[in-house]
mmCIF file of C-alpha atoms in Angstrom:
data_model
loop_
_atom_site.group_PDB
_atom_site.id
_atom_site.type_symbol
_atom_site.label_atom_id
_atom_site.label_comp_id
_atom_site.label_asym_id
_atom_site.label_seq_id
_atom_site.Cartn_x
_atom_site.Cartn_y
_atom_site.Cartn_z
ATOM 1 C CA MET S 1 58.991 18.763 4.117
ATOM 2 C CA LEU S 2 59.056 17.492 7.668
ATOM 3 C CA LYS S 3 56.938 14.546 8.728
ATOM 4 C CA GLU S 4 54.863 16.738 11.042
ATOM 5 C CA ASP S 5 54.207 19.260 8.275
ATOM 6 C CA PHE S 6 53.161 16.477 5.925
ATOM 7 C CA VAL S 7 50.739 15.030 8.477
ATOM 8 C CA LEU S 8 49.283 18.469 9.183
ATOM 9 C CA GLU S 9 48.761 19.155 5.465
ATOM 10 C CA GLU S 10 47.203 15.724 5.005
ATOM 11 C CA TYR S 11 44.914 16.374 7.963
ATOM 12 C CA LYS S 12 43.831 19.750 6.561
ATOM 13 C CA SER S 13 43.217 18.389 3.060
ATOM 14 C CA LEU S 14 41.137 15.511 4.419
ATOM 15 C CA ARG S 15 39.044 17.939 6.482
ATOM 16 C CA GLU S 16 38.457 20.033 3.345
ATOM 17 C CA GLU S 17 37.595 16.892 1.389
ATOM 18 C CA ILE S 18 35.033 15.876 4.022
ATOM 19 C CA LEU S 19 33.412 19.321 3.893
ATOM 20 C CA ALA S 20 33.295 19.245 0.088
ATOM 21 C CA LYS S 21 31.771 15.761 0.083
ATOM 22 C CA MET S 22 29.187 16.753 2.673
ATOM 23 C CA GLU S 23 28.184 19.630 0.397
ATOM 24 C CA LYS S 24 28.004 17.246 -2.581
ATOM 25 C CA ASN S 25 25.795 14.908 -0.556
ATOM 26 C CA PHE S 26 23.420 17.752 0.253
ATOM 27 C CA LYS S 27 23.298 18.812 -3.397
ATOM 28 C CA THR S 28 22.804 15.232 -4.570
ATOM 29 C CA LEU S 29 19.870 14.793 -2.241
ATOM 30 C CA CYS S 30 18.276 18.179 -2.990
ATOM 31 C CA LEU S 31 18.853 18.301 -6.733
ATOM 32 C CA GLY S 32 18.213 14.593 -7.176
ATOM 33 C CA VAL S 33 14.883 14.657 -5.384
ATOM 34 C CA GLY S 34 13.938 18.017 -6.905
ATOM 35 C CA GLY S 35 14.842 16.973 -10.437
ATOM 36 C CA ILE S 36 13.096 13.638 -10.146
ATOM 37 C CA THR S 37 9.905 15.214 -8.821
ATOM 38 C CA VAL S 38 9.942 17.778 -11.649
ATOM 39 C CA ILE S 39 10.258 14.972 -14.196
ATOM 40 C CA LEU S 40 7.460 13.093 -12.417
ATOM 41 C CA GLY S 41 5.342 16.227 -12.702
ATOM 42 C CA PHE S 42 5.899 16.259 -16.479
ATOM 43 C CA VAL S 43 5.016 12.571 -16.670
ATOM 44 C CA PHE S 44 1.727 13.072 -14.849
ATOM 45 C CA GLU S 45 0.853 16.390 -16.525
ATOM 46 C CA TYR S 46 1.670 15.449 -20.139
ATOM 47 C CA ASP S 47 1.236 11.663 -19.859
ATOM 48 C CA ILE S 48 4.774 10.861 -21.047
ATOM 49 C CA ASN S 49 4.918 7.266 -19.797
ATOM 50 C CA GLU S 50 8.239 6.570 -21.512
ATOM 51 C CA LEU S 51 10.025 8.656 -18.870
ATOM 52 C CA PHE S 52 9.194 5.928 -16.355
ATOM 53 C CA PHE S 53 12.026 3.936 -17.931
ATOM 54 C CA VAL S 54 14.553 6.692 -17.300
ATOM 55 C CA LEU S 55 13.451 7.696 -13.813
ATOM 56 C CA PRO S 56 14.382 4.468 -11.982
ATOM 57 C CA LEU S 57 17.881 4.676 -13.448
ATOM 58 C CA LEU S 58 18.208 8.316 -12.362
ATOM 59 C CA ILE S 59 16.994 7.464 -8.890
ATOM 60 C CA VAL S 60 19.425 4.561 -8.498
ATOM 61 C CA ALA S 61 22.285 6.714 -9.816
ATOM 62 C CA ASN S 62 21.491 9.471 -7.300
ATOM 63 C CA ALA S 63 21.184 6.994 -4.441
ATOM 64 C CA TYR S 64 24.465 5.339 -5.395
ATOM 65 C CA ARG S 65 26.245 8.688 -5.611
ATOM 66 C CA TYR S 66 24.923 9.643 -2.178
ATOM 67 C CA LYS S 67 26.136 6.346 -0.681
ATOM 68 C CA ALA S 68 29.527 6.602 -2.408
ATOM 69 C CA GLU S 69 30.123 10.128 -1.111
ATOM 70 C CA THR S 70 29.083 9.055 2.395
ATOM 71 C CA ALA S 71 31.470 6.077 2.271
ATOM 72 C CA SER S 72 34.245 8.416 1.189
ATOM 73 C CA ILE S 73 33.491 10.740 4.116
ATOM 74 C CA LEU S 74 33.608 7.803 6.521
ATOM 75 C CA ASN S 75 36.920 6.574 5.095
ATOM 76 C CA ALA S 76 38.502 10.022 5.337
ATOM 77 C CA GLY S 77 37.188 10.344 8.895
ATOM 78 C CA GLU S 78 38.686 6.999 9.875
ATOM 79 C CA TYR S 79 42.047 8.036 8.464
ATOM 80 C CA ILE S 80 41.893 11.375 10.314
ATOM 81 C CA ARG S 81 41.144 9.428 13.471
ATOM 82 C CA LYS S 82 44.372 7.487 12.971
ATOM 83 C CA ILE S 83 46.283 10.729 12.473
ATOM 84 C CA GLU S 84 44.747 12.188 15.631
ATOM 85 C CA ASN S 85 45.570 9.091 17.678
ATOM 86 C CA SER S 86 49.122 9.089 16.359
ATOM 87 C CA ILE S 87 49.640 12.727 17.314
ATOM 88 C CA TYR S 88 48.182 12.239 20.774
ATOM 89 C CA ARG S 89 50.241 9.076 21.306
ATOM 90 C CA GLN S 90 53.429 10.932 20.413
ATOM 91 C CA ASN S 91 52.620 13.470 23.115
ATOM 92 C CA SER S 92 51.601 10.858 25.616
ATOM 93 C CA SER S 93 53.495 8.845 28.173
ATOM 94 C CA PHE S 94 51.531 5.709 27.281
ATOM 95 C CA SER S 95 51.565 3.674 24.078
ATOM 96 C CA GLU S 96 47.793 3.663 23.707
ATOM 97 C CA CYS S 97 45.896 6.940 23.380
ATOM 98 C CA ASP S 98 42.636 5.499 24.707
ATOM 99 C CA THR S 99 44.185 4.561 28.085
ATOM 100 C CA ASP S 100 46.057 7.810 28.637
ATOM 101 C CA LYS S 101 44.525 9.840 31.452
ATOM 102 C CA ALA S 102 45.901 13.104 30.077
ATOM 103 C CA PHE S 103 44.718 12.701 26.469
ATOM 104 C CA GLY S 104 41.991 10.067 26.621
ATOM 105 C CA ASP S 105 40.040 10.006 23.388
ATOM 106 C CA LEU S 106 40.780 13.558 22.275
ATOM 107 C CA GLY S 107 40.208 14.490 18.662
ATOM 108 C CA TRP S 108 37.055 15.249 16.733
ATOM 109 C CA GLU S 109 36.974 11.933 14.880
ATOM 110 C CA ASN S 110 37.416 10.009 18.139
ATOM 111 C CA TYR S 111 34.463 11.952 19.488
ATOM 112 C CA LEU S 112 32.351 11.182 16.410
ATOM 113 C CA GLN S 113 33.392 7.541 16.331
ATOM 114 C CA LYS S 114 32.351 6.380 19.765
ATOM 115 C CA ASP S 115 32.354 2.563 19.851
ATOM 116 C CA GLY S 116 34.450 2.485 16.673
ATOM 117 C CA LYS S 117 31.671 3.630 14.312
ATOM 118 C CA ARG S 118 30.791 7.073 13.048
ATOM 119 C CA LYS S 119 27.088 6.875 13.863
ATOM 120 C CA ILE S 120 26.365 10.478 12.955
ATOM 121 C CA TYR S 121 25.650 9.551 9.296
ATOM 122 C CA ARG S 122 23.233 6.698 9.968
ATOM 123 C CA PRO S 123 20.072 8.847 10.186
ATOM 124 C CA HIS S 124 21.073 10.701 7.004
ATOM 125 C CA GLY S 125 21.626 7.408 5.202
ATOM 126 C CA TYR S 126 18.259 6.079 6.369
ATOM 127 C CA THR S 127 16.551 9.263 5.221
ATOM 128 C CA ALA S 128 18.195 9.101 1.797
ATOM 129 C CA ASP S 129 17.254 5.412 1.448
ATOM 130 C CA ILE S 130 13.638 6.163 2.336
ATOM 131 C CA ILE S 131 13.385 9.155 -0.005
ATOM 132 C CA PHE S 132 15.074 7.542 -2.998
ATOM 133 C CA GLY S 133 13.389 4.199 -2.336
ATOM 134 C CA SER S 134 9.944 5.799 -2.137
ATOM 135 C CA LEU S 135 10.482 7.676 -5.388
ATOM 136 C CA TYR S 136 11.809 4.511 -7.025
ATOM 137 C CA PHE S 137 8.825 2.387 -6.041
ATOM 138 C CA LEU S 138 6.405 5.181 -6.890
ATOM 139 C CA CYS S 139 7.825 5.231 -10.413
ATOM 140 C CA VAL S 140 7.825 1.456 -10.779
ATOM 141 C CA ILE S 141 4.290 0.961 -9.452
ATOM 142 C CA GLU S 142 2.890 3.842 -11.504
ATOM 143 C CA SER S 143 4.692 2.521 -14.589
ATOM 144 C CA TRP S 144 3.267 -0.958 -13.974
ATOM 145 C CA GLU S 145 -0.254 0.392 -13.587
ATOM 146 C CA ARG S 146 -0.094 2.593 -16.701
ATOM 147 C CA ASN S 147 1.575 0.017 -18.936
ATOM 148 C CA PHE S 148 -0.609 -2.866 -17.796
ATOM 149 C CA ARG S 149 -3.670 -0.896 -18.889
ATOM 150 C CA THR S 150 -2.219 -0.379 -22.366
ATOM 151 C CA GLN S 151 -1.102 -4.018 -22.708
ATOM 152 C CA LYS S 152 2.411 -3.057 -23.857
ATOM 153 C CA TYR S 153 4.196 -6.249 -22.938
ATOM 154 C CA ILE S 154 7.743 -5.062 -23.596
ATOM 155 C CA THR S 155 7.237 -2.176 -21.208
ATOM 156 C CA ILE S 156 5.659 -4.538 -18.670
ATOM 157 C CA PHE S 157 8.825 -6.636 -18.926
ATOM 158 C CA PHE S 158 11.063 -3.645 -18.162
ATOM 159 C CA THR S 159 8.785 -2.522 -15.349
ATOM 160 C CA THR S 160 8.979 -6.013 -13.841
ATOM 161 C CA LEU S 161 12.755 -5.880 -14.180
ATOM 162 C CA PHE S 162 12.823 -2.533 -12.355
ATOM 163 C CA LEU S 163 10.602 -4.007 -9.639
ATOM 164 C CA VAL S 164 13.029 -6.910 -9.132
ATOM 165 C CA ILE S 165 15.959 -4.471 -9.001
ATOM 166 C CA GLY S 166 14.081 -2.418 -6.415
ATOM 167 C CA LEU S 167 13.423 -5.468 -4.262
ATOM 168 C CA LEU S 168 17.106 -6.405 -4.449
ATOM 169 C CA TRP S 169 17.966 -2.854 -3.417
ATOM 170 C CA VAL S 170 15.697 -3.161 -0.368
ATOM 171 C CA CYS S 171 17.338 -6.493 0.521
ATOM 172 C CA LEU S 172 20.799 -4.890 0.312
ATOM 173 C CA ILE S 173 19.664 -2.072 2.592
ATOM 174 C CA PHE S 174 18.420 -4.556 5.196
ATOM 175 C CA VAL S 175 21.602 -6.618 4.949
ATOM 176 C CA GLY S 176 23.589 -3.395 5.508
ATOM 177 C CA LEU S 177 21.424 -2.560 8.527
ATOM 178 C CA LYS S 178 22.085 -5.948 10.085
ATOM 179 C CA LYS S 179 25.859 -5.505 9.675
ATOM 180 C CA LYS S 180 25.763 -2.223 11.610
#
């Protein structure tokens, strides 16, 4: 296999991987939120308070999966950007693609990654954080209120633990926002 053929196949497979991961992200968000709200409906309808100890874990798992898939998309996009720049540099009279008048910053990933960052996923990430975070805190606060009334101290302990985990999660989100 020639080097050019290998690069082209790698490029195509990474594009397919990005599309597949984008579809997984959409499914994770839709099915995660849908499934969690259905379980919440059962909790409220049939007063099954024990499910409040499963829901925060499900929410965190869905949020983590969403973030992991997004990070994978960004990594694949950055690698594709390197492939694009390499191809354009080979066809250029200059050593740097960005300074070449003929090629400039051609390539889809270069277009998406203006200023070195793929900003297109930021609003989606914020939306997912808000949705999953709201569901998480809804579960924790409702669990606290229901278990405090019944004076079940072991469940109050776990609810407090989930509240601390949620606050740490919020802190990590804000630290991530400051880095961007």
